[in-house]
Amino acid sequence: MSSSHLLGITTFAYLLASILYIGMFIFRAKRIGFAATAATVIAVAANTAGIGLRWAESHWMGFGYAPLSNMYESLVFFALSISSVFLWFEYRYGNRFLGAFVVPFSAVAMGLAGLKNPAITPLIPALKSNWLIAHVVTCFIGYAAFAISCGLGSVYLLMLKSNSSSAGRLSRLMSQLPSLDTIDDIIQKTLVFGFFWFTAGIITGAVWANSAWGTYWSWDPKETWSLITWFLYAAALHFRYIMGWGGKRIAWFSIIGFASVMFTYYGVNYLLSGLHSYG
Amino acid sequence: MAKDKSKTGHGNPVWKFFTSVKLTVVVLLLLASTSVIGTLIPQNSSEAFYIQKYGEVFFNLFKTLDIFDMYSAWWFLLLIILLAVNIVVCSIDKLNTTWKIIFPEKIVFNHERFIRLKHREKFDIKDNVSSLQSLYVDFINKKFGQTVTEKGENGVVIFAETGRWTRLGVYVVHLSILFMLAGALMGALWGYKAFVAIPEGVTVDSATLRGSDTKVAFGFEMRCNSFNVSFYDTGQPEEFKSNISIIEDGVETLTKDVIVNAPLRYKGLSFYQSSYGTDSAKNVVLRLTSNESGMGYSFKMDFGQTIDLPESGGKFTLNGFVHGYNFRGHNLGEGFVGTLVYSDTSDHNEINKKLENSATKADTNASTAQETTSVGQSSADGQSSADGQSSADGEKVDSGTEEFTAEKKITPHFHEVEIYIPVKFPTFDKMRRGHFAFEIEDYEKKYYTGLQVTRDPGVWCVYIGFIFMIIGCWITFFMSHQQLCVEIKTNGKDACKIDISGTSNRNSQGMKLRIMKLAAKLQNMQR
């Protein structure tokens, strides 16, 4: 079995998990919750094994490297980060219904990876650095937490809407979810968690840039967009902690912030030119 | 941190303005939104490029607003300064009012506060107050934090707390930003970025500043001993490596390989592998084929060297290497140039005299640098412009193509011909229909290495900022000031009621879990 087989299986496992989570939510079938979590665990395991095997394959090809070096590899790692961080939150909060709003992000990331060329090619000299792993891993743990906060932010706004209309199917569906306060609390936790790792990601990137290009900051579009994203989340945390914002406004912030994350990660590479053309 | 207004009597409206958190978020959002501009409009390109792209009107507007170099524009720097002042004033203001609250001379626990808490753990236990007290105090001292025991109604109350200092974490985060800004300022004031291209075997002692013609001296000399580029089987570059020696007062003090991601650092300067190109050639082997006898001859030659040709064919001097040659409007690419002198009469003495008179033109063409390959970034579209040196080198590309005048007749009997021997087209010289047809049998490329030279005396300060930022964020987000209250009340003879509650300045969910675990442990303790 090759790593691309394993990662193909991973894509289907995430898809299955997403369907199970969404089905559980829509049909209010709490009993399939275990199956949904099991599918996610299998997907995460296959995802991890796939990355590990790809790592090994690159060594067998004679130019081993950590498979975090291009868009395909980073999307695969993104999918893994989202579901791993989510599983931890699911365990912590003991509510499976939120999976319907998070695990599909992993499925989409794997789907996007499927559109890329999965060929294993040796690293260009600029990427040959120990900072590669530190930089990519920290950034993507941050991205994953922001993805989860975006999913939960949407849930929060949906719940507010259903509460105001008070009757109907939507509010019956929403009643399965944790309370607004709990979701608000998880949004805040994911924001803070994401902010920490994202900050570490920018810093490891800056240190790496200083050892490869001779400057820790060069206002390259990728760098600038990461800083824009950082400013947005920093403002959100100040709103939250100092000005006492919560609920609806922070939910909106988590969605806007994630849009900025996605532009930093994905949009910059296709729409703007710069040093970060590898992903 | 509380929302409270400053109580320290700073009535100054300017001070008040800068203590506002509204200012912080407004500046943060302004920085975020204006930063977008510079990612949409390419920065630091040429005026011609901008006029062509945006037209005269927008060009003038953007130029007035410094949009083409916006990250060092006055209004952008002003925003950063506003943020810095805001951070300083806010931190001083808050610390002034909260320092005594955070670190009072004597820590006092307010039992009322704990009584009001909703979440609590309660259980009954068969034991007396005093033995439970000593047991619990020992345990809490070890597992939670310093305890204070007070008398309660029908028993005792044990208070404990941990992590009071973590309330300072947020100030560490804010301080870290000041360190980064200070480091950046030091770099801008006393640092520079420059570029130098060193051909193999050549020694230099200065580099050219980025975006200008100014030279900066290193204060020592450096020599490029060799440059190597290796490729994977796929044709992708694997490694760019320059072997560099540092020479001080004529003495070699250091020799090191410089590769991408592993710069050479020496006396405050850093040298980064940034590009390379073909400078010249070495170990050239010429192949001559006689049109008269059909014989072939090989000669290994150096630049400037003159050889006697066989079959009394005259003399040949190898002058140099050129990067291009214009033949009837076509560029035939890299090749070698030389001078051929021959006579109709085969009188060699005359030829020798002639050669001595004409100044040798050898190695004049050897130093035109070409074909810069940027190595720092992506292989695909080598964005060398980011390094700033490509424009400097790019100018030389056009001058690389040379054209030679045709044969000159020196005297009735002597002919001097400048000939061009292309690398790619071995039969080219046959067209001259001379005594010999020249071709290049073999040669080795002589490279030059392009090094970025950076001096940044502020990096250490920025890195301290980085470390503070990470530590400060960890403290602020993942640690908290937690307080615990365990009340032991007698409930008949040798029986007690235990009531446990606790608070945390952050992460109340985590505190809840901690209290539950602690309660379970206290309940099942070995007695």
Short mmCIF file of C-alpha atoms in Angstrom, two decimals, chain B residues 73-83:
data_model
loop_
_atom_site.label_atom_id
_atom_site.label_comp_id
_atom_site.label_asym_id
_atom_site.label_seq_id
_atom_site.Cartn_x
_atom_site.Cartn_y
_atom_site.Cartn_z
CA ALA B 73 5.62 55.46 4.57
CA TRP B 74 5.21 58.12 7.26
CA TRP B 75 1.55 57.35 7.86
CA PHE B 76 2.18 53.61 8.28
CA LEU B 77 5.06 54.25 10.67
CA LEU B 78 2.80 56.69 12.52
CA LEU B 79 0.25 53.90 13.05
CA ILE B 80 3.00 51.66 14.44
CA ILE B 81 4.24 54.45 16.73
CA LEU B 82 0.66 55.03 17.91
CA LEU B 83 0.39 51.35 18.77
#
